[in-house]
Coordinates of C-alpha atoms in Angstrom, one line a residue:
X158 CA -34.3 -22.8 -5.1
X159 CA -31.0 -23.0 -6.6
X160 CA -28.4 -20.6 -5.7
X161 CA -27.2 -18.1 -8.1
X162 CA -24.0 -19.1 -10.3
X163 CA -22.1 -16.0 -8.4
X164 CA -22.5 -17.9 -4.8
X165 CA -21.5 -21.2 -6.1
X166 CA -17.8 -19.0 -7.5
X167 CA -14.6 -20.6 -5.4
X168 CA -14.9 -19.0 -2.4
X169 CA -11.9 -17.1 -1.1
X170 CA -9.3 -19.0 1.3
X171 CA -9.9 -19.6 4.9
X172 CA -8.7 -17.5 7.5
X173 CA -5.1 -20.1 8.2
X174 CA -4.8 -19.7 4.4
X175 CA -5.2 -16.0 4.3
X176 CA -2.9 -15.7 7.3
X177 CA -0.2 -17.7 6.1
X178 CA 0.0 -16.8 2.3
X179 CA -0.5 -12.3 3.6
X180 CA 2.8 -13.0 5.5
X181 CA 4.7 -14.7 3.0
X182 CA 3.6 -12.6 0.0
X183 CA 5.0 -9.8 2.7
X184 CA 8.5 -10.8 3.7
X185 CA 9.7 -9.8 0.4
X186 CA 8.4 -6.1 1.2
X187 CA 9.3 -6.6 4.8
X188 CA 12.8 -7.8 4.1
X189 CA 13.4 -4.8 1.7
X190 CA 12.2 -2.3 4.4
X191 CA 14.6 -3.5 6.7
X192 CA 17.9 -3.6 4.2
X193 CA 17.0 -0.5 2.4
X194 CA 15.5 1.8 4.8
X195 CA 15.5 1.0 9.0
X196 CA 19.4 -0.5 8.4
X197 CA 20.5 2.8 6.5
X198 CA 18.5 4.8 9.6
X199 CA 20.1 3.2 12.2
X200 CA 23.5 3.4 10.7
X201 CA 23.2 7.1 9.7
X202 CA 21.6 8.1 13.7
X203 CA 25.4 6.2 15.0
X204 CA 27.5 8.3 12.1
X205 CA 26.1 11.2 13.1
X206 CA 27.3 11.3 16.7
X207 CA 31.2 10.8 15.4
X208 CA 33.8 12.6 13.3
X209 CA 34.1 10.8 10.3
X210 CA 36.2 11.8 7.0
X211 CA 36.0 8.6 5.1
X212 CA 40.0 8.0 5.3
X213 CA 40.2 7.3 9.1
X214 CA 38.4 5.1 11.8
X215 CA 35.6 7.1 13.3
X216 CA 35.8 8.9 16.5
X217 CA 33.1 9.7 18.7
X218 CA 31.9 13.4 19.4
X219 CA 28.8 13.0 21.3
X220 CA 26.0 15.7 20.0
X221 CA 29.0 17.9 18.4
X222 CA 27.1 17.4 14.8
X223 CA 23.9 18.2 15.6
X224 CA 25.0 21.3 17.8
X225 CA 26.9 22.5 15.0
X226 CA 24.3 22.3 12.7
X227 CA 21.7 24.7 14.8
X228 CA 24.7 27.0 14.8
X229 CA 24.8 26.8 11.2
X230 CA 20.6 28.0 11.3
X231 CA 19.2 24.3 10.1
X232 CA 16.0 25.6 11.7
X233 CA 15.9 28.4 9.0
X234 CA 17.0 25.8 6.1
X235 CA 13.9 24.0 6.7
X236 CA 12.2 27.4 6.6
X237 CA 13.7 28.1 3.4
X238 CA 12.2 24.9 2.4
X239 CA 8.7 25.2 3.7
X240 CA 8.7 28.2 1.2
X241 CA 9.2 26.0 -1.4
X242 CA 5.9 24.3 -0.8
X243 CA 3.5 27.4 -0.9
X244 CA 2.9 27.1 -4.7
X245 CA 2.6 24.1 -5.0
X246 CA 0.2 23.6 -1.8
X247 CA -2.1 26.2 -3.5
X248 CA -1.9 24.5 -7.0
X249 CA -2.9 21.3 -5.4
X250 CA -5.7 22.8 -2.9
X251 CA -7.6 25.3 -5.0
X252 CA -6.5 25.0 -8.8
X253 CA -7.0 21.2 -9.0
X254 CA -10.2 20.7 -6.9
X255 CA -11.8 23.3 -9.3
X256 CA -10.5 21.8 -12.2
X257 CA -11.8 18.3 -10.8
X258 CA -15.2 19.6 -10.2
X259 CA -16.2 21.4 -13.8
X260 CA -14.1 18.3 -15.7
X261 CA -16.8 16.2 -13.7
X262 CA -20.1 18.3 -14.1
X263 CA -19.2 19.0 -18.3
X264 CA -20.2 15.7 -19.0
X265 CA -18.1 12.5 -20.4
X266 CA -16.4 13.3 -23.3
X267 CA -15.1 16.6 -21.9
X268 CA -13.8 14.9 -19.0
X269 CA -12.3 12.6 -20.9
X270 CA -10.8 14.8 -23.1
X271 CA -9.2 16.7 -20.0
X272 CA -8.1 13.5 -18.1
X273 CA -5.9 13.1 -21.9
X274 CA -4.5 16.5 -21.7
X275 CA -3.3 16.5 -17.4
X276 CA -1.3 13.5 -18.6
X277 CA 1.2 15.6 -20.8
X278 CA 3.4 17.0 -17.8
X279 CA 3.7 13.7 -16.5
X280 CA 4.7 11.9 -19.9
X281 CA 7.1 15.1 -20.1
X282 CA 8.4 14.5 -16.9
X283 CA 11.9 15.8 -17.0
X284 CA 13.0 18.0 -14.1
X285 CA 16.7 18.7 -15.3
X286 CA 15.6 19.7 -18.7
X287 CA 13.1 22.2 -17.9
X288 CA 14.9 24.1 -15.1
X289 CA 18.3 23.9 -16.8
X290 CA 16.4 25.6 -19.9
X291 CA 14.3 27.9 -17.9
X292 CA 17.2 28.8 -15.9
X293 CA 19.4 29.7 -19.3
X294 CA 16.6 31.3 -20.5
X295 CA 14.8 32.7 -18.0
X296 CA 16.2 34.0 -15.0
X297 CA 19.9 34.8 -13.7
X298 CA 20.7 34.7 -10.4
X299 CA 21.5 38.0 -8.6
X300 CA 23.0 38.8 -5.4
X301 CA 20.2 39.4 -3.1
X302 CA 17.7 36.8 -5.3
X303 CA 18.8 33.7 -5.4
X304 CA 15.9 32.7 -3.0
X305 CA 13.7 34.4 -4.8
X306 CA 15.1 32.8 -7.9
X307 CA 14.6 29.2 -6.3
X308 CA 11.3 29.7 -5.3
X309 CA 10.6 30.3 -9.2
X310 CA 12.1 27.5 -10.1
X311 CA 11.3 25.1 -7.8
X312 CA 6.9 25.9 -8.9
X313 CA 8.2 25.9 -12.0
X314 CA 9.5 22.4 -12.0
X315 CA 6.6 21.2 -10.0
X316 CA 3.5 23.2 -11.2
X317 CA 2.6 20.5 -14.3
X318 CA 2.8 17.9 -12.1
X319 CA 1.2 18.9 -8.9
X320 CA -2.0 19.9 -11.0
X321 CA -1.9 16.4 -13.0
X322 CA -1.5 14.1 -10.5
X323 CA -3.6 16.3 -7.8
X324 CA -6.7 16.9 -10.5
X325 CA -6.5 13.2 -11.0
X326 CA -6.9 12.6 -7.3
X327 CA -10.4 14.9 -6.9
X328 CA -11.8 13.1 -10.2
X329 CA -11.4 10.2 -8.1
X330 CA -13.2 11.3 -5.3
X331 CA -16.2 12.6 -7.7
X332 CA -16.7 9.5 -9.7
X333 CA -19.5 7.2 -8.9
X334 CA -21.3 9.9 -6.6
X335 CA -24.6 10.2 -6.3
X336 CA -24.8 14.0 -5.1
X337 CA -21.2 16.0 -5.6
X338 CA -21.5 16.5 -1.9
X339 CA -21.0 13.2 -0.8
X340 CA -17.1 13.4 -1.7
X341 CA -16.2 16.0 0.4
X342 CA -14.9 13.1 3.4
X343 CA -13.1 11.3 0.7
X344 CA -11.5 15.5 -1.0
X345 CA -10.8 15.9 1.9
X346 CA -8.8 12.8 2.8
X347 CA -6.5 13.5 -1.2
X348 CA -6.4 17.0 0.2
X349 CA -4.4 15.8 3.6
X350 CA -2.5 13.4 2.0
X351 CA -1.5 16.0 -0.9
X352 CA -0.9 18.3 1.8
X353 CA 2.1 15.6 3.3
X354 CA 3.6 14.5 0.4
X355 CA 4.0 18.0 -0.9
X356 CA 5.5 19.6 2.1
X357 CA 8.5 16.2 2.5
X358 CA 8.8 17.0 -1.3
X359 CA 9.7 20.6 -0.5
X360 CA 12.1 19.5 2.2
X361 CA 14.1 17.1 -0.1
X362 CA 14.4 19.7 -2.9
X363 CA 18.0 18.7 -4.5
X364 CA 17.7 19.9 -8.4
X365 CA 16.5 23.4 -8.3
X366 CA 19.1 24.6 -5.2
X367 CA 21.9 23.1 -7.3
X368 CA 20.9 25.5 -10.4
X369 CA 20.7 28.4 -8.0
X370 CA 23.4 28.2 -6.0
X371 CA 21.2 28.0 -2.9
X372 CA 23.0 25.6 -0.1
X373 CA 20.6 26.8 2.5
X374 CA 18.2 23.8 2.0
X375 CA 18.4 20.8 4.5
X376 CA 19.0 18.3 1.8
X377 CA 22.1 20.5 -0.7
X378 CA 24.0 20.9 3.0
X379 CA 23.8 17.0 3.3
X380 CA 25.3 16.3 0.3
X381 CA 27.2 19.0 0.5
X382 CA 29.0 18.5 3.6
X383 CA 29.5 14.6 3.4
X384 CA 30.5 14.1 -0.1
X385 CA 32.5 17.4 -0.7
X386 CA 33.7 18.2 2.5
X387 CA 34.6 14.6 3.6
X388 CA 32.3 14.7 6.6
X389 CA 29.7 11.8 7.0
X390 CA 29.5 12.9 10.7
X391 CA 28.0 16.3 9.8
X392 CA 26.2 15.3 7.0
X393 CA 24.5 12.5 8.4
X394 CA 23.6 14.8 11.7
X395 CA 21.7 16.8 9.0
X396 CA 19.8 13.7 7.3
X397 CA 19.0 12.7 11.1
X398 CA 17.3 15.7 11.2
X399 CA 15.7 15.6 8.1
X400 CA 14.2 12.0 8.9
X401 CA 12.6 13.8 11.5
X402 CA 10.0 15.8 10.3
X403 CA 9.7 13.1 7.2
X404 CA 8.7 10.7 9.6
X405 CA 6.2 12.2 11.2
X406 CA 4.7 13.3 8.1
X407 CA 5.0 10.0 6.9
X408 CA 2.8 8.6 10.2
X409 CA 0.4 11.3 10.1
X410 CA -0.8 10.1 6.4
X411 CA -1.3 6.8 7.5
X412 CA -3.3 7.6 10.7
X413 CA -5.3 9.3 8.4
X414 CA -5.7 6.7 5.7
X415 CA -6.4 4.4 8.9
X416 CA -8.8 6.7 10.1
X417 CA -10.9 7.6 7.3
X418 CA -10.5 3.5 5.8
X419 CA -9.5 4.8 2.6
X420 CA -10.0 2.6 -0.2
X421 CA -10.1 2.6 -4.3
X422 CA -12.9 0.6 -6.0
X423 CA -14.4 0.7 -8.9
X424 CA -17.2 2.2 -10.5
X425 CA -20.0 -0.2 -12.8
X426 CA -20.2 0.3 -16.3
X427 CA -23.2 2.4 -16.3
X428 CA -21.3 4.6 -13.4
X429 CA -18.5 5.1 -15.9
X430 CA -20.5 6.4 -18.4
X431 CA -22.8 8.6 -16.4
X432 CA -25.8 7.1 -16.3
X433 CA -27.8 5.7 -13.5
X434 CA -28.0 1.7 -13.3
X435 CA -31.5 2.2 -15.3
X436 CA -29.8 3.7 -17.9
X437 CA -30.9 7.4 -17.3
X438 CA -28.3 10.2 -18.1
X439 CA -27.5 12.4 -14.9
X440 CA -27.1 15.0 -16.8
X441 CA -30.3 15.5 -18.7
X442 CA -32.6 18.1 -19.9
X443 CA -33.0 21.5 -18.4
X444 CA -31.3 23.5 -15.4
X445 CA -28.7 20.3 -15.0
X446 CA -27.9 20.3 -18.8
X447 CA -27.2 23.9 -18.8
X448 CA -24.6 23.7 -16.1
X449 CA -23.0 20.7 -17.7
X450 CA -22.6 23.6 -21.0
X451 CA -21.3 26.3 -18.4
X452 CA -18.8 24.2 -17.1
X453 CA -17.5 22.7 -20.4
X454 CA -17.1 26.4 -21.1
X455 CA -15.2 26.8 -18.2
X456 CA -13.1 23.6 -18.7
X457 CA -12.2 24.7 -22.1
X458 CA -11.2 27.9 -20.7
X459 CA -8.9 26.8 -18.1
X460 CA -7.9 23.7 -20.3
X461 CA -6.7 26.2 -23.2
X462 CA -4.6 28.6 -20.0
X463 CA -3.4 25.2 -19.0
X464 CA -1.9 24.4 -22.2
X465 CA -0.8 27.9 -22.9
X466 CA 1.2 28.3 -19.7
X467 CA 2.6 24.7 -20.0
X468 CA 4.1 25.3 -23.4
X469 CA 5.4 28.8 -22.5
X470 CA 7.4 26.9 -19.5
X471 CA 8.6 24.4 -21.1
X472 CA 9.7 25.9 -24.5
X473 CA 13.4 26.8 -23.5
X474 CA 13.7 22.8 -23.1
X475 CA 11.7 22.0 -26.6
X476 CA 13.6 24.7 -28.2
X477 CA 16.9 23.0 -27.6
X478 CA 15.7 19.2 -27.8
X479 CA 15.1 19.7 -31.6
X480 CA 18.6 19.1 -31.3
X481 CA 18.8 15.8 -30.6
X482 CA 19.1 14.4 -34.1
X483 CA 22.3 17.1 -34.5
X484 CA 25.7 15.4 -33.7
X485 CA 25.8 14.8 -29.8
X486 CA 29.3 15.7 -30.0
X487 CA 29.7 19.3 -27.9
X488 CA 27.5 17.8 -25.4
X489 CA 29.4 14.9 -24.0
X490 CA 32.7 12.6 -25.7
X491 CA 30.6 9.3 -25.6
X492 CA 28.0 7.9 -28.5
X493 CA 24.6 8.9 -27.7
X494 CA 23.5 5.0 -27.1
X495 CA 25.5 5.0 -23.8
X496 CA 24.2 8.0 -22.5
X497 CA 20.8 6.9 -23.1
X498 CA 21.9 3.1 -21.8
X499 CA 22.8 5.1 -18.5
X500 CA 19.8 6.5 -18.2
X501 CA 17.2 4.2 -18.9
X502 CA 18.2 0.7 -17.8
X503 CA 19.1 0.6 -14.7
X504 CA 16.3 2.9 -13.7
X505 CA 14.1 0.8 -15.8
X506 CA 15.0 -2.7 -13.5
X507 CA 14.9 -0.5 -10.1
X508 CA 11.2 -0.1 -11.1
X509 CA 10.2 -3.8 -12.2
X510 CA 11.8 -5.0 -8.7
X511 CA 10.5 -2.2 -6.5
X512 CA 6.9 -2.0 -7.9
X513 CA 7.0 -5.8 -8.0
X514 CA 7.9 -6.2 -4.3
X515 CA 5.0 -3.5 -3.8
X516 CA 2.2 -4.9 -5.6
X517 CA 3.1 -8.6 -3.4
X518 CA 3.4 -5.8 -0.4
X519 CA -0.1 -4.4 -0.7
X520 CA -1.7 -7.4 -1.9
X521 CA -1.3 -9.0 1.6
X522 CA -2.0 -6.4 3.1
X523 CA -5.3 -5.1 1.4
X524 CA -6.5 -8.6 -0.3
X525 CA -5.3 -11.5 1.7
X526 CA -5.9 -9.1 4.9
X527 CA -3.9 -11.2 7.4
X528 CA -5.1 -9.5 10.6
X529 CA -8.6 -8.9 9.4
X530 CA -10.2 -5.7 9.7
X531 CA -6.7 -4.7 11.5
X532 CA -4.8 -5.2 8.4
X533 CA -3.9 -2.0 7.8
X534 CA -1.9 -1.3 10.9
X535 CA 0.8 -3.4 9.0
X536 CA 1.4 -0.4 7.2
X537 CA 2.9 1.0 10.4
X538 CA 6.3 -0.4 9.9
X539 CA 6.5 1.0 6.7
X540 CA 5.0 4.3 7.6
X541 CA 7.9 6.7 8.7
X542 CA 9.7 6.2 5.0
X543 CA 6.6 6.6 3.2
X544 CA 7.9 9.7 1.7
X545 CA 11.7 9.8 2.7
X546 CA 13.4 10.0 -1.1
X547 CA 17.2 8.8 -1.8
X548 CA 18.8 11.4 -0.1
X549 CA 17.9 11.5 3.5
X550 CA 19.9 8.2 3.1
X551 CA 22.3 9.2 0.5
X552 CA 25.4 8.9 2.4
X553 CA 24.9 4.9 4.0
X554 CA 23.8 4.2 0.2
X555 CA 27.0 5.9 -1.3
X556 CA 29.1 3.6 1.8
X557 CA 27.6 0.5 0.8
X558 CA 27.5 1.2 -3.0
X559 CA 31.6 1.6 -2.7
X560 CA 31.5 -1.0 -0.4
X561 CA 30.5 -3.5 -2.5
X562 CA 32.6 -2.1 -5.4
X563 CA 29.5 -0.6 -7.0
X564 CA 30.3 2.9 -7.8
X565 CA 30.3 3.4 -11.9
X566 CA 28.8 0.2 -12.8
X567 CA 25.2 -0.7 -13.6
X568 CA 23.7 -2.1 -10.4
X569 CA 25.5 1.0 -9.1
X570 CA 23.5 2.7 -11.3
X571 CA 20.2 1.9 -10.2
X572 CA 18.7 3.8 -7.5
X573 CA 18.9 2.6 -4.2
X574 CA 16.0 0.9 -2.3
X575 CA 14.3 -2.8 -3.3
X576 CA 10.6 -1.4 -2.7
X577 CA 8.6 1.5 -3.7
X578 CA 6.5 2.2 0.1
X579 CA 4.5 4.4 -1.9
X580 CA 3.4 2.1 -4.3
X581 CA 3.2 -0.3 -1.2
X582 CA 0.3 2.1 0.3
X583 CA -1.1 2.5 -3.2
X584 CA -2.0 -1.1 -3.8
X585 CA -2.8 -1.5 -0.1
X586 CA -5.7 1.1 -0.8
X587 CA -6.3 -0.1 -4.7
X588 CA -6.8 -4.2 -2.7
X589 CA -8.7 -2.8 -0.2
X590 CA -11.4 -2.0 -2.0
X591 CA -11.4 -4.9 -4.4
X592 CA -11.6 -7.4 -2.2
X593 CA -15.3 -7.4 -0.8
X594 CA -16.0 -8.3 -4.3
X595 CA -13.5 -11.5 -3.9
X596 CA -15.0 -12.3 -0.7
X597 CA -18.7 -11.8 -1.8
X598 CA -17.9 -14.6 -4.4
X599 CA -16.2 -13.4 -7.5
X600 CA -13.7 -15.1 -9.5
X601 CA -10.1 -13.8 -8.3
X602 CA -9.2 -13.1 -12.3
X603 CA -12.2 -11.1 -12.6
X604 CA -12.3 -9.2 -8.9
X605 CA -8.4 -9.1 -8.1
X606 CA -6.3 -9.4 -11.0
X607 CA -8.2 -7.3 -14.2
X608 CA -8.6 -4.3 -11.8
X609 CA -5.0 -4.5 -11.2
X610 CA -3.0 -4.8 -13.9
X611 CA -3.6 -1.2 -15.1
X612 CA -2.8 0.1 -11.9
X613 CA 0.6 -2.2 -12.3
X614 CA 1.5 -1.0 -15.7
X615 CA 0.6 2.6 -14.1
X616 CA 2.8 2.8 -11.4
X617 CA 5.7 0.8 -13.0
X618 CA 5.9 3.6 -15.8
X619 CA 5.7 6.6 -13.7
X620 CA 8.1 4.9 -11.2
X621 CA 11.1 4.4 -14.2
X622 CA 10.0 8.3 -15.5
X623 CA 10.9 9.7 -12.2
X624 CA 13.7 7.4 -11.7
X625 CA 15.5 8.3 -14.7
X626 CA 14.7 11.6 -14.3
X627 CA 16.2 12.3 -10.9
X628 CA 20.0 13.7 -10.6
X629 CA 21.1 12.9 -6.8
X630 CA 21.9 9.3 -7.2
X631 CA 23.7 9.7 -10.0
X632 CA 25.5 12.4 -9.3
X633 CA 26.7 10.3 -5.7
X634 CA 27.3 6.7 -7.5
X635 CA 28.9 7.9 -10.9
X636 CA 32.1 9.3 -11.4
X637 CA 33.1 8.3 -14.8
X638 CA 32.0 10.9 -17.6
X639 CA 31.0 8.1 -19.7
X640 CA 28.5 6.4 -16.6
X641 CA 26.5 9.7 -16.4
X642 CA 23.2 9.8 -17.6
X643 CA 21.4 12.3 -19.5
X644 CA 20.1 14.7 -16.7
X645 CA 23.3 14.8 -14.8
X646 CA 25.3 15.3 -18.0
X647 CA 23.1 18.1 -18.6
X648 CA 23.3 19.9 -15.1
X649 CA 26.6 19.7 -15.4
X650 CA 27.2 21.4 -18.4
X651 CA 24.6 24.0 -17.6
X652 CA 26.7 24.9 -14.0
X653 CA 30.2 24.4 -15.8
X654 CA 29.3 26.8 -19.0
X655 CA 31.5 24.8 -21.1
X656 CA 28.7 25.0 -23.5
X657 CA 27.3 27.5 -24.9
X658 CA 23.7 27.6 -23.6
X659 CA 22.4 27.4 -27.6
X660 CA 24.4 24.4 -28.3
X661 CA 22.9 22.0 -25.4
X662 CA 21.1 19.5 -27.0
X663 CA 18.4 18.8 -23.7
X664 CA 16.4 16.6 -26.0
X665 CA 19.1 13.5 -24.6
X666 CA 17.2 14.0 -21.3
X667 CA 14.0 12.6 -22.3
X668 CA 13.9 11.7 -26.1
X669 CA 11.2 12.3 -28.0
X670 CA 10.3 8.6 -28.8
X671 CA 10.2 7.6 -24.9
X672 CA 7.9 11.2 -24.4
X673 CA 5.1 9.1 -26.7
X674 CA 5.7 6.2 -25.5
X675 CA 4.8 7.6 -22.0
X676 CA 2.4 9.8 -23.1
X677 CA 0.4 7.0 -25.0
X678 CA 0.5 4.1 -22.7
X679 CA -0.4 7.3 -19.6
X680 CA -3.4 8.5 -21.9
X681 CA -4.8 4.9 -22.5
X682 CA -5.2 4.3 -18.6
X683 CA -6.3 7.9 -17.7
X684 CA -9.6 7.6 -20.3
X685 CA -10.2 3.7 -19.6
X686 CA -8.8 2.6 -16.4
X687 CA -8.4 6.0 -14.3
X688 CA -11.9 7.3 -15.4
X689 CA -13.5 4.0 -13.9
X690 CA -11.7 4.3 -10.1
X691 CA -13.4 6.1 -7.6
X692 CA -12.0 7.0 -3.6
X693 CA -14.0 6.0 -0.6
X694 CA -13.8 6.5 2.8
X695 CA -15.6 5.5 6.0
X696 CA -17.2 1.9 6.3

């Protein structure tokens, strides 16, 4: 008999091929690691053993930095820190699996129609804005609160987000299931890796210490020291430390999406639309259909709170970016265009190159699997910067930004690093579990590239949105008035008080037009690409 047309499909290359074409497709990634990341390290462990003040040669003091900064209590900095992470960590671990769970059991549509809605703090991603109008509006510092006060901030400034991307996670692990038990490996693999990225997020909390006033954080005393106080040696004794702990939380989430051989695939038609292959709803008549009711209920419950609270945290930012349209002019001396040019090119070029690198990255890795079923360890290399941001590495970036002239021009502008290693692991995972279906035979358009592409366009998008939203960078590279973007123009005006609070116009921050853009493009792949990927684990 004739074999089927799917067995007679190109097959996939050879082992030589797959070996030589995983490697080249991940020098690029490789290359990047080493120039943006392991170079910086290694630089910043040999400045922080000297006295350095940026005007003479460097002198060698031993262990003098890091001594000094365990007098100076780093060991409760970080504690200060951790503290930060306790909303969020609860947000993430017991809000968003329940919201996960009765999105999944109210049937389709209401799913759907909740997937659209946790996109909105994402599109509205603007970290500045909201805490600089919460903290006008909401709160005032006090002698005796100012950690109090940046523990408020900082879940305000994360709460949207944490339950967006973390709900979206446990859909993930629900879809395509059988039996809702049989994603508790897979929960509890998001829930570990939620569990790491939140707590190095905590520890490299820049935006909400700078509103407070709070230095006591690991990452404001790095900056702090080196750039204001002229002393790389200190501050690069305190990003040592702070590499630390980020590196072994980096390794720990890769041993465990090692161990567990995570992977996304994705679900059939008829698994998308929650039916069985034969075409039979899951959700049909009697004791399962009145669950599916008492969970919509519930979703629409928590769905209506969720958009309640949202609104009510953001509305001292939407108050004041109605007044975008109004004349610019008591924000900043500049036209409007170069503001927004500041903020949204070069951010918008980081992200083409670093998600670009990335998708070639994780491609060899997870489709062209080089080293077989031992593919994965190449993530090792990459693994203890999986979630270090820019400023562990603020300082060597700053030196070589001025060393190469850089500082208030537009490659200076764009945010340092040539590869996104978290987009790396993402399409590692997202390869992983498309390629059996390349192997078993199917065409590499259909298998590789169609599931792909959204993912892309994904990533790509939320990469530029937290780009341009981020203050650090900016604040280290420009110096200029007229080179400052939007959410550094409006911290600073904020701290300064040079205008009145009524008068900032925070709509400049993230316009309107670029919110639906966003918002659009985000809703689009959470209802037709999102809905259809599912998390595995195990063989």
């Amino acid at each position: 008999m004739a074999a089927p047309p799917m067995t007679a499909a190109r097959p996939t290359p050879g082992s030589g091929t797959r070996i030589g074409v995983g490697f080249v497709l991940l020098l690029p990634a490789l290359l990047a690691l080493a120039w943006s990341y392991l170079l910086p390290t290694v630089q910043a462990v040999w400045r922080s053993t000297t006295r350095d003040d940026l005007f003479r040669s460097p002198e060698s003091v031993g262990g003098a930095n890091y001594q000094a900064r365990f007098t100076q209590g780093i060991l409760g900095d970080f504690g200060w820190s951790l503290l930060l992470a306790l909303i969020p960590l609860a947000l993430a671990l017991l809000v968003a699996p329940l919201l996960a769970l009765l999105a999944d059991r109210a049937g389709r549509r209401a799913r759907l129609a909740f997937r659209a809605l946790v996109t909105v703090p994402v599109a509205g991603y603007a970290p500045a804005a909201l805490l600089v109008g919460w903290r006008l509006d909401r709160m005032e510092p006090t002698a005796g609160r100012q950690y109090a006060t940046l523990v408020e901030l900082a879940a305000v400034g994360s709460a949207g987000l944490v339950v967006a991307v973390a709900t979206t996670a446990f859909l993930g692990t629900l879809r395509g299931r059988a039996h809702r038990r049989d994603a508790l490996p897979a929960a509890l693999t998001v829930a570990g890796l939620l569990v790491f990225g939140i707590i190095a997020a905590a520890l490299q909390t820049f935006t909400a210490p700078l509103l407070t006033g709070v230095f006591r954080v690991p990452l404001t005393h790095v900056v702090t020291i080196a750039l204001s106080r002229m002393d790389l040696g200190g501050g690069s004794a305190g990003a040592v430390l702070l590499l630390i702990p980020l590196a072994l939380l980096g390794l720990a989430a890769t041993a465990l999406l090692l161990a567990t051989r995570a992977r996304i695939e994705v679900v059939d038609e008829a698994v998308a639309r929650d039916k069985h292959p034969d075409g039979v709803v899951k959700t049909g008549p009697g004791q399962a259909a009145a669950g599916s009711r008492r969970a919509g209920i519930g979703l629409a419950v928590a769905g209506a709170f969720f958009v309640g609270l949202m609104l009510w945290v953001a509305w001292p930012w939407l108050r004041r970016a109605l007044r975008f349209t109004n004349d610019m002019a008591p924000i900043r001396a500049v036209s409007l265009s170069d503001m927004l040019v500041s903020t949204w090119l070069p951010t918008l070029l980081s992200a083409v190159v670093t998600v670009a690198v990335a998708v070639a990255g994780g491609f060899a890795i997870g489709g062209m699997r080089p080293l077989g079923r031992f593919s994965e360890l190449l993530l090792l290399p990459f693994a203890p910067w999986l979630f270090v941001g820019t400023g562990p590495l603020a300082i060597e970036s700053y030196l070589r930004t001025r060393d190469f002239e850089q500082i208030d021009t537009f490659l200076g502008a764009m945010p340092p690093g040539w590869v996104s290693i978290p987009a790396l692991f993402l399409f590692t995972v997202l390869f992983r579990g498309l390629e059996p279906r390349w192997r078993a035979g199917g065409g590499f358009g259909r298998s590789m590239v169609a599931p792909s592409v959204p993912m892309v366009v994904l990533v790509g998008l939320v990469t530029w949105l937290v780009a341009a939203g981020q203050v650090l960078w900016p604040m280290i590279a420009t110096q200029s008035p007229t080179a400052r973007p939007a959410p550094l123009e409006a911290m600073m005006q904020a701290t300064t008080g040079r205008i009145p609070a009524d008068d900032l116009a925070l709509g400049a921050v993230l316009p309107l037009p670029m919110i639906l853009l966003f918002l659009a493009t985000l809703v689009w792949l959470q209802v037709t690409y999102l809905d259809r990927l599912t998390v595995r684990v195990g063989r």
